[in-house]
Coordinates of C-alpha atoms and ligand atoms in Angstrom, one line a residue:
M15 CA -185.9 261.0 -81.0
I16 CA -189.0 262.8 -82.1
Y17 CA -191.9 264.2 -82.2
K18 CA -194.5 266.5 -82.4
K19 CA -197.6 264.8 -82.3
R20 CA -200.6 266.0 -84.3
E21 CA -203.3 264.2 -82.5
N22 CA -203.5 262.6 -79.2
Q23 CA -203.5 259.2 -80.2
K24 CA -202.3 255.6 -79.3
V25 CA -198.5 255.2 -80.0
Q26 CA -196.5 252.3 -80.5
A27 CA -192.6 252.6 -81.1
D28 CA -191.1 251.4 -84.1
Q29 CA -187.6 250.1 -83.6
N30 CA -186.6 250.3 -87.4
S31 CA -187.5 253.8 -87.9
L32 CA -187.1 257.1 -86.3
V33 CA -191.0 257.2 -86.2
I34 CA -193.8 256.8 -83.7
K35 CA -196.8 255.2 -85.3
S36 CA -200.2 256.3 -84.6
M37 CA -203.9 255.5 -85.9
K38 CA -204.4 258.2 -88.2
E39 CA -201.7 260.8 -89.2
D40 CA -198.7 262.0 -87.5
L41 CA -196.4 265.0 -87.8
V42 CA -192.9 263.3 -87.2
K43 CA -189.3 263.7 -88.3
I44 CA -188.0 260.9 -90.6
R45 CA -184.6 260.3 -91.9
V46 CA -184.3 261.7 -95.3
S47 CA -182.7 258.4 -96.5
D48 CA -185.8 256.5 -95.5
I49 CA -187.8 258.3 -98.0
Y50 CA -188.0 257.6 -101.5
L51 CA -189.4 259.2 -104.9
D52 CA -191.6 256.6 -106.3
E53 CA -192.1 257.2 -109.9
S54 CA -195.2 255.0 -110.3
I55 CA -197.1 257.6 -107.9
Y56 CA -195.3 260.8 -109.1
P57 CA -197.5 263.1 -111.3
R58 CA -194.8 265.2 -112.8
E59 CA -192.6 264.4 -115.8
N60 CA -189.6 266.0 -114.3
I61 CA -188.0 267.6 -111.1
D62 CA -187.3 271.1 -111.5
H63 CA -183.8 271.6 -110.4
K64 CA -183.9 275.2 -110.3
R65 CA -186.6 275.2 -107.7
I66 CA -184.3 272.7 -105.6
N67 CA -181.6 275.2 -105.7
V68 CA -183.9 278.0 -104.5
F69 CA -184.9 275.9 -101.7
V70 CA -181.5 274.8 -100.7
E71 CA -180.9 278.3 -100.4
N72 CA -184.0 279.0 -98.3
L73 CA -182.9 276.2 -96.0
R74 CA -179.4 278.0 -95.5
D75 CA -181.3 281.2 -94.6
N76 CA -183.2 278.9 -91.9
F77 CA -186.5 279.2 -93.6
K78 CA -189.0 276.8 -92.3
F79 CA -190.9 274.6 -94.8
D80 CA -194.2 273.1 -94.6
P81 CA -193.9 269.5 -93.6
I82 CA -193.9 266.9 -96.7
E83 CA -196.4 264.3 -97.1
V84 CA -195.4 260.5 -97.2
Q85 CA -197.1 257.1 -97.2
A86 CA -195.7 254.0 -95.6
Y87 CA -194.4 251.7 -98.4
P88 CA -197.3 249.2 -99.4
D89 CA -196.3 245.5 -99.6
P90 CA -192.8 246.2 -97.9
K91 CA -192.1 242.4 -98.3
V92 CA -192.5 242.7 -102.2
S93 CA -190.8 246.1 -102.5
G94 CA -188.3 245.3 -99.8
K95 CA -188.8 248.7 -98.3
K96 CA -189.9 247.8 -94.6
G97 CA -189.7 251.0 -92.3
K98 CA -189.4 253.1 -95.6
Y99 CA -191.9 255.8 -97.1
R100 CA -192.7 257.4 -100.5
I101 CA -193.4 260.9 -101.0
L102 CA -197.0 262.0 -101.8
D103 CA -196.1 265.8 -101.7
G104 CA -193.0 267.5 -101.4
A105 CA -190.5 265.9 -103.7
H106 CA -189.0 269.3 -104.3
R107 CA -188.6 270.0 -100.7
W108 CA -187.2 266.7 -99.9
S109 CA -184.8 266.9 -102.6
A110 CA -183.6 270.1 -101.2
Y111 CA -183.1 268.8 -97.8
K112 CA -181.0 265.8 -99.4
K113 CA -178.9 268.3 -101.3
A114 CA -178.4 270.4 -98.2
G115 CA -177.2 267.3 -96.5
L116 CA -179.8 267.4 -93.8
I117 CA -180.5 264.2 -91.8
E118 CA -184.2 264.6 -91.0
I119 CA -187.1 266.1 -92.4
D120 CA -190.8 267.1 -91.0
A121 CA -193.2 264.9 -92.4
I122 CA -196.9 263.9 -92.2
I123 CA -197.6 260.2 -92.6
K124 CA -200.8 259.9 -94.4
T125 CA -203.3 256.7 -94.4
L126 CA -205.0 256.9 -97.8
N127 CA -207.4 254.2 -97.2
K128 CA -208.9 253.6 -100.7
M129 CA -207.9 256.9 -102.5
D130 CA -205.4 256.1 -105.2
P131 CA -202.0 257.6 -104.2
L132 CA -201.1 258.8 -107.8
L133 CA -204.4 260.8 -107.9
Y134 CA -203.7 262.0 -104.2
A135 CA -200.3 263.1 -105.4
A136 CA -201.5 264.9 -108.4
K137 CA -204.1 266.7 -106.3
M138 CA -201.6 267.9 -104.0
A139 CA -199.2 269.1 -106.8
I140 CA -202.0 271.4 -108.2
G141 CA -201.7 273.7 -105.6
P142 CA -198.1 275.3 -105.8
R143 CA -197.6 274.7 -109.6
Q144 CA -200.1 273.2 -112.0
L145 CA -199.2 270.1 -113.8
T146 CA -198.6 270.7 -117.5
E147 CA -201.3 269.3 -119.9
S148 CA -199.1 266.2 -120.7
E149 CA -198.4 265.6 -117.0
T150 CA -202.3 265.8 -116.5
R151 CA -203.1 263.5 -119.4
N152 CA -200.6 260.8 -118.3
T153 CA -201.6 261.0 -114.6
A154 CA -205.4 260.4 -115.8
R155 CA -204.2 257.1 -118.0
R156 CA -201.9 255.8 -115.3
A157 CA -204.6 256.1 -112.6
F158 CA -207.1 254.3 -114.8
Q159 CA -204.7 251.6 -115.7
T160 CA -204.0 250.9 -112.1
N161 CA -207.7 250.8 -111.3
T162 CA -210.0 250.4 -114.1
K163 CA -213.2 250.9 -111.9
L164 CA -212.2 254.6 -111.4
T165 CA -214.8 256.9 -113.0
S166 CA -213.7 259.9 -115.3
S167 CA -215.3 262.3 -112.7
E168 CA -213.3 260.9 -109.8
I169 CA -210.2 261.3 -111.8
G170 CA -211.2 264.8 -113.0
K171 CA -211.8 266.0 -109.3
A172 CA -208.4 265.0 -108.4
I173 CA -206.3 266.3 -111.4
G174 CA -208.6 269.6 -111.7
R175 CA -210.1 268.5 -115.4
S176 CA -213.8 268.1 -116.5
R177 CA -215.1 264.8 -116.9
Q178 CA -215.4 265.3 -120.5
A179 CA -211.5 266.2 -120.7
V180 CA -210.9 262.8 -118.8
D181 CA -213.1 260.7 -121.1
S182 CA -211.1 262.1 -124.0
Y183 CA -207.6 261.2 -122.3
I184 CA -208.7 257.6 -121.3
A185 CA -210.8 256.6 -124.4
D186 CA -208.4 254.1 -125.9
L187 CA -207.8 252.5 -122.7
R188 CA -211.5 252.2 -121.8
A189 CA -212.1 250.6 -125.0
T190 CA -209.3 248.1 -124.5
T191 CA -210.7 247.5 -120.9
L192 CA -214.1 246.8 -122.4
L193 CA -212.8 244.3 -124.9
E194 CA -211.0 242.5 -122.0
L195 CA -214.1 242.7 -119.8
D196 CA -216.2 241.0 -123.0
L197 CA -213.4 238.5 -123.2
K198 CA -213.8 237.4 -119.7
I199 CA -217.4 237.2 -120.0
F200 CA -217.2 235.3 -123.3
H201 CA -214.7 232.9 -121.5
L202 CA -216.7 232.3 -118.4
N203 CA -219.8 232.0 -120.4
L204 CA -218.3 229.4 -122.6
L205 CA -217.5 227.3 -119.5
G206 CA -221.1 227.6 -118.4
I207 CA -220.6 229.5 -115.4
P208 CA -224.0 230.9 -114.3
Q209 CA -224.8 234.6 -115.0
D210 CA -225.0 235.5 -111.2
R211 CA -221.4 234.2 -110.5
I212 CA -220.1 235.9 -113.6
A213 CA -221.4 239.2 -112.4
K214 CA -220.1 238.7 -109.0
R215 CA -216.6 237.6 -110.1
L216 CA -216.3 240.4 -112.6
G217 CA -217.9 243.1 -110.1
I218 CA -220.6 244.1 -112.6
P219 CA -224.4 244.5 -112.4
R220 CA -226.3 241.7 -113.8
R221 CA -227.9 244.1 -116.3
T222 CA -224.6 244.9 -117.7
L223 CA -223.7 241.4 -118.1
R224 CA -226.8 241.0 -119.9
D225 CA -225.8 243.7 -122.3
H226 CA -222.7 242.4 -122.9
L227 CA -223.8 238.6 -123.4
A228 CA -226.1 240.0 -126.1
E229 CA -222.9 241.1 -128.1
M230 CA -221.4 237.9 -127.7
P231 CA -221.8 236.5 -131.2
G232 CA -220.5 239.5 -132.6
L233 CA -217.3 239.0 -130.7
A234 CA -216.5 235.6 -131.9
F235 CA -217.1 236.7 -135.7
P236 CA -213.6 238.1 -136.4
P237 CA -211.4 235.4 -135.1
N238 CA -213.8 232.9 -136.7
S239 CA -213.4 234.7 -140.0
D240 CA -209.6 234.5 -139.6
L241 CA -209.9 230.7 -138.9
S242 CA -211.7 230.2 -142.0
K243 CA -209.2 231.9 -144.0
G244 CA -206.7 229.5 -142.8
F245 CA -204.9 231.4 -140.1
T246 CA -203.5 229.1 -137.4
I247 CA -205.0 229.0 -133.9
P248 CA -202.0 230.7 -132.2
Q249 CA -202.0 233.5 -134.9
V250 CA -205.5 233.9 -134.3
A251 CA -205.4 234.0 -130.6
Q252 CA -202.4 236.3 -130.6
K253 CA -204.0 238.8 -133.3
H254 CA -207.3 239.1 -131.2
G255 CA -205.8 238.7 -127.6
W256 CA -207.5 235.6 -126.9
P257 CA -206.4 232.9 -124.5
E258 CA -205.3 229.9 -126.9
P259 CA -207.8 227.5 -125.4
M260 CA -210.6 229.7 -126.4
A261 CA -209.5 230.0 -129.9
W262 CA -209.2 226.1 -129.9
S263 CA -213.1 226.1 -128.5
Q264 CA -214.0 228.1 -131.6
A265 CA -212.0 226.2 -134.1
L266 CA -213.2 222.8 -132.9
T267 CA -217.0 223.8 -132.5
G268 CA -219.3 220.9 -133.9
K269 CA -216.3 218.3 -133.8
D270 CA -216.7 215.0 -132.2
D271 CA -214.0 213.9 -129.6
L272 CA -211.9 211.8 -131.8
S273 CA -211.7 214.5 -134.3
R274 CA -210.6 216.9 -131.6
F275 CA -207.7 214.8 -130.2
K276 CA -206.7 214.5 -133.8
E277 CA -206.7 218.1 -134.4
L278 CA -204.9 218.8 -130.9
N279 CA -202.4 216.3 -132.0
W280 CA -203.1 213.9 -128.9
E281 CA -202.6 210.6 -129.3
L282 CA -205.5 208.6 -127.9
K283 CA -204.2 205.8 -125.5
T284 CA -206.7 202.8 -125.5
W285 CA -205.2 200.9 -122.6
D286 CA -205.2 201.7 -118.8
V287 CA -201.7 203.1 -118.7
W288 CA -201.5 206.9 -119.5
K289 CA -197.9 208.0 -119.7
F290 CA -197.3 211.5 -121.1
I291 CA -193.6 212.8 -121.4
D292 CA -194.7 216.6 -121.1
C293 CA -197.2 218.9 -120.0
D294 CA -199.0 220.4 -123.3
K295 CA -197.8 224.0 -123.0
R296 CA -200.9 225.2 -124.6
F297 CA -203.2 224.5 -121.8
G298 CA -202.9 225.3 -118.3
D299 CA -200.2 227.6 -116.5
V300 CA -196.9 226.6 -115.2
W301 CA -198.0 225.3 -111.7
P302 CA -196.6 223.2 -109.0
G303 CA -198.0 219.5 -109.4
R304 CA -199.2 220.6 -113.0
I305 CA -200.9 218.0 -114.7
P306 CA -200.7 217.3 -118.4
A307 CA -203.7 218.4 -120.5
Q308 CA -203.7 215.1 -122.3
L309 CA -204.4 213.4 -119.1
I310 CA -207.4 215.5 -118.5
A311 CA -208.2 215.2 -122.2
H312 CA -208.4 211.2 -121.6
I313 CA -210.4 211.5 -118.4
L314 CA -212.9 213.7 -120.4
Y315 CA -212.9 211.3 -123.5
F316 CA -213.6 208.1 -121.3
F317 CA -215.7 209.3 -118.8
S318 CA -217.9 212.2 -120.0
K319 CA -219.8 213.8 -123.0
Q320 CA -219.6 216.8 -124.9
N321 CA -221.4 219.7 -123.0
D322 CA -221.4 217.9 -119.6
L323 CA -220.4 219.9 -116.5
V324 CA -216.9 219.3 -115.1
F325 CA -216.2 220.4 -111.5
D326 CA -212.5 221.1 -110.4
P327 CA -212.4 222.2 -106.9
M328 CA -208.7 222.7 -106.5
A329 CA -208.0 223.9 -110.0
G330 CA -204.3 225.4 -109.7
G331 CA -203.0 226.5 -113.0
G332 CA -206.3 225.9 -114.7
V333 CA -205.4 223.1 -116.9
C334 CA -208.8 221.3 -116.4
A335 CA -211.0 224.5 -117.6
D336 CA -208.6 225.0 -120.6
T337 CA -208.9 221.6 -121.7
C338 CA -212.7 221.5 -121.1
L339 CA -212.9 224.3 -123.5
A340 CA -211.0 222.4 -126.4
M341 CA -213.0 219.1 -125.8
G342 CA -216.4 221.1 -125.6
R343 CA -217.1 220.4 -122.0
R344 CA -218.5 223.0 -119.3
C345 CA -216.3 223.7 -116.4
W346 CA -216.5 225.2 -113.0
S347 CA -213.4 225.6 -111.1
L348 CA -212.2 226.9 -107.4
D349 CA -209.0 227.5 -105.7
M350 CA -207.7 229.4 -102.8
D351 CA -205.4 231.3 -105.1
D352 CA -207.2 234.2 -106.7
R353 CA -205.9 235.3 -110.1
L354 CA -208.9 237.6 -111.2
D355 CA -206.8 239.2 -114.4
T356 CA -205.4 236.1 -115.6
R357 CA -207.6 233.2 -114.4
P358 CA -211.1 234.8 -114.0
E359 CA -212.8 231.5 -114.5
I360 CA -211.2 229.9 -111.6
E361 CA -213.4 231.3 -108.5
P362 CA -211.6 232.1 -105.2
Y363 CA -212.6 229.8 -102.5
Y364 CA -210.6 228.5 -99.4
W365 CA -211.7 225.0 -98.3
N366 CA -211.3 225.5 -94.4
L367 CA -210.0 222.8 -92.5
E368 CA -213.0 222.5 -90.1
G369 CA -215.1 221.2 -93.2
K370 CA -218.0 224.1 -93.1
W371 CA -218.3 224.5 -96.7
K372 CA -222.0 226.0 -96.7
D373 CA -221.0 229.2 -98.5
L374 CA -219.7 227.2 -101.6
P375 CA -220.4 229.2 -104.7
I376 CA -221.8 226.2 -106.6
I377 CA -224.1 225.0 -103.9
T378 CA -226.5 228.0 -104.5
S379 CA -226.3 227.4 -108.3
K380 CA -228.6 225.0 -110.3
G381 CA -227.2 221.9 -111.8
K382 CA -224.9 219.2 -110.3
P383 CA -221.5 218.3 -112.2
D384 CA -221.5 215.1 -114.3
L385 CA -217.7 214.8 -113.6
I386 CA -215.5 215.9 -110.8
I387 CA -211.9 216.1 -111.4
C388 CA -210.2 216.3 -108.0
D389 CA -206.4 216.9 -108.0
P390 CA -205.4 217.8 -104.2
P391 CA -202.0 218.8 -103.4
E392 CA -199.9 215.9 -101.8
F393 CA -199.2 215.9 -98.3
D394 CA -195.8 217.6 -97.7
K395 CA -194.5 217.3 -94.1
N396 CA -191.9 220.1 -95.0
A397 CA -194.6 222.6 -96.5
Q398 CA -193.2 226.2 -96.7
G399 CA -194.8 229.5 -97.7
N400 CA -198.2 229.3 -99.5
A401 CA -198.1 225.6 -99.3
K402 CA -198.5 225.9 -95.7
K403 CA -202.0 227.4 -96.0
S404 CA -202.8 224.6 -98.4
I405 CA -203.8 221.3 -97.3
S406 CA -200.3 220.2 -97.9
G407 CA -199.4 221.8 -94.7
L408 CA -201.4 219.8 -92.5
S409 CA -200.1 217.3 -90.4
K410 CA -200.7 213.6 -91.9
K411 CA -203.7 212.9 -89.4
E412 CA -205.5 216.2 -90.4
Y413 CA -204.7 215.7 -94.1
L414 CA -206.6 212.4 -94.1
N415 CA -209.2 214.0 -91.8
F416 CA -209.7 216.6 -94.3
L417 CA -209.9 214.3 -97.4
E418 CA -212.5 212.0 -95.5
K419 CA -214.9 215.1 -95.1
F420 CA -214.0 216.4 -98.4
C421 CA -214.9 213.2 -100.2
L422 CA -217.9 212.9 -98.3
F423 CA -218.9 216.4 -99.3
L424 CA -218.2 215.7 -103.1
K425 CA -220.5 212.9 -102.6
K426 CA -223.1 215.4 -101.1
I427 CA -223.0 217.7 -104.1
S428 CA -223.1 215.0 -106.9
K429 CA -226.0 213.5 -108.6
K430 CA -226.5 209.5 -109.1
K431 CA -224.4 209.7 -112.4
T432 CA -221.7 211.8 -111.2
R433 CA -218.3 210.3 -111.7
L434 CA -215.2 211.2 -109.6
A435 CA -211.7 211.0 -111.0
F436 CA -209.2 211.5 -108.2
I437 CA -205.7 212.1 -109.2
S438 CA -203.2 211.0 -106.6
K439 CA -200.0 209.3 -105.9
D440 CA -198.3 207.2 -103.4
W441 CA -196.7 209.5 -100.7
R442 CA -193.7 207.6 -99.2
D443 CA -190.9 209.3 -97.0
Y444 CA -188.1 207.4 -99.2
Q445 CA -185.5 210.4 -99.2
N446 CA -182.3 209.2 -97.5
C447 CA -184.1 206.0 -96.7
P448 CA -183.4 202.2 -98.0
A449 CA -186.6 200.6 -99.1
D450 CA -186.7 198.0 -96.7
K451 CA -186.2 200.3 -93.8
E452 CA -189.3 202.8 -94.9
D453 CA -191.6 203.1 -91.9
P454 CA -195.2 202.1 -93.3
S455 CA -196.9 204.2 -90.8
Q456 CA -195.4 207.1 -92.5
A457 CA -196.9 206.6 -95.7
I458 CA -199.9 207.4 -97.6
L459 CA -200.3 204.8 -100.2
I460 CA -203.0 204.8 -102.8
D461 CA -204.8 202.3 -101.1
S462 CA -205.2 204.8 -98.3
Y463 CA -207.0 207.1 -100.8
C464 CA -209.2 204.1 -102.0
K465 CA -210.5 203.5 -98.5
I466 CA -211.3 207.1 -97.7
L467 CA -213.3 207.3 -101.0
Q468 CA -215.1 204.1 -100.6
K469 CA -216.0 205.2 -97.0
A470 CA -217.5 208.3 -98.3
G471 CA -219.8 206.1 -100.4
W472 CA -217.9 206.1 -103.8
K473 CA -217.6 202.9 -105.6
L474 CA -214.4 202.2 -107.2
T475 CA -214.5 201.5 -111.2
H476 CA -210.9 201.9 -112.5
I477 CA -207.3 202.5 -111.1
I478 CA -205.5 204.0 -113.9
Q479 CA -201.8 204.4 -113.9
A480 CA -200.5 207.8 -115.3
P481 CA -196.8 207.7 -114.1
L482 CA -194.7 210.8 -114.0
S483 CA -191.6 211.3 -115.9
S484 CA -188.4 210.2 -113.9
E485 CA -186.5 213.1 -115.4
K486 CA -186.6 215.2 -112.0
F487 CA -184.0 212.6 -110.9
N488 CA -180.6 213.3 -112.4
A489 CA -177.9 210.9 -112.9
E490 CA -175.9 211.7 -109.8
M491 CA -179.0 211.3 -107.6
V492 CA -180.1 208.0 -109.3
A493 CA -176.3 206.6 -108.7
Q494 CA -176.7 207.5 -105.0
M495 CA -180.1 206.1 -104.6
Q496 CA -178.8 202.9 -106.2
K497 CA -175.9 202.8 -104.0
K498 CA -178.4 203.3 -100.7
R499 CA -180.8 201.0 -102.1
I500 CA -183.5 203.8 -102.1
L501 CA -186.7 203.1 -104.1
G502 CA -187.8 206.4 -105.6
S503 CA -191.6 207.1 -106.6
T504 CA -192.9 208.3 -110.1
G505 CA -196.2 206.5 -110.0
R506 CA -199.4 208.6 -110.3
Y507 CA -202.9 207.0 -110.4
V508 CA -206.3 208.3 -111.6
I509 CA -208.9 206.6 -109.5
L510 CA -212.4 206.3 -111.0
L511 CA -215.3 206.1 -108.9
K512 CA -219.0 206.6 -109.4
Ligands
SAM27 C1 -201.9 219.9 -107.1 S1 -202.6 221.6 -107.3 C2 -203.7 221.5 -108.5 C3 -202.9 221.5 -109.9 C4 -203.7 221.4 -111.2 N1 -204.6 220.3 -111.4 C5 -202.7 221.9 -112.5 O1 -202.4 220.8 -113.2 O2 -202.5 222.9 -112.5 C6 -203.6 221.6 -105.9 C7 -204.1 223.0 -105.6 O3 -205.0 223.2 -104.7 C8 -205.2 224.5 -104.0 N2 -205.5 224.1 -102.7 C9 -204.6 223.5 -101.6 N3 -205.4 223.7 -100.5 C10 -206.5 224.4 -100.8 C11 -207.7 224.8 -99.8 N4 -207.5 224.4 -98.7 N5 -208.6 225.3 -100.5 C12 -208.7 225.7 -101.6 N6 -207.7 225.6 -102.7 C13 -206.6 224.6 -102.1 C14 -203.7 224.9 -104.2 O4 -203.6 226.5 -104.4 C15 -203.3 224.1 -105.5 O5 -203.4 225.1 -106.7

């Protein structure tokens, strides 16, 4: 095994590789086969094979090369490269070692902290042989695309060009990013999210936000003009790069709720059974436990009015916010899953299990919701992966305790007139169990939710049935269930409270 140590640091053996790790950087020997050339952080367009051949000759003459520089693969679980390294500097030396059939190579393992690896690699590449003009330009563009917060002078310093030169390399990308930022601001503003939270969410100063907001009427003008020329909503959304629900919000401005239902092609159900065959794909992302936009629209129609503020504390795929845009309601959404690029309107928030929620963003904001639409994940005794971190992964007792605290908390942040729509289903452990053998102590039935909600001070006004489709049970499963007298469950309810 190895190893010259560069600094006298704490060491820890790693059985998967030939390396000893230290706190900063080590000079070590690494297997050539454990190192990769990662094109996403390689600043040159081509490898120079002549140069490699010269290096191979040098190696045969026992010439000693400087160590190459590598970085441990980030996100090894995603890349599948646990215990492997990618090259920051020395692609030609490494290729020569490989070609010469050598097993190990001297390397320095770098920890870059916040420095962009592509820019670091570019900086290192400039020394021995300048990058070509096209390599420099591409590196600047790739670095900016990976991190749009990089300034031109930061990029310029790494690639050895002036700020003005970098400005010219990335002018078009910067314009698109600005449009994206404008769109995000427009989106969040339409949903009624207060300015301090928009600025925080998008990582921009309040003054910048105010400047952008002043431009908003102009931003809506081109799509509105296309709508008035008779282009369809999907066409307008696609042409201007808008999310479709935003295009709907513009197209339906000034219309009453009934006309909105009509234009959206949703049949309004007049009775207290709301059954929908499919989720409307125009609203919300594909998401575990996704609810149809039509269901949200019915809650909005019967229990809120236009411009009301809706609060969705566990927003998942964002169907509630999307439907609120189409129905002309404001909406604040939270979820533990953070997707700034695709769902900036869903602010990241983790409902910790101790019930300490004093840092909740909406508490410090003015305004209380008119309607809360709460769609918690159901209890899952076999929760895996991400679901383990969610309340699904709690024990049944902890899950019910959490809901008790949560419903009480929702009451606290409500005003007198606030409505709560709590979406839920019976949870029964019916798989492989005949109906008359089911253990009631294992179940969480709808009456348990009602009791918890009432205990928290909410008054029950309606229980609406909104059954799921039974399509998830295929013919073979149904035959087995019938044979074993298993009673499946497709029930789902919207419990309405004040
Ligand atoms: C049933 S899903 C909501 C689905 C959503 N209504 C839709 O149609 O897309 C419940 C959501 O609660 C979130 N969640 C679960 N536990 C949470 C916690 N402790 N804090 C914040 N969010 C949580 C999950 O990430 C999940 O997106």
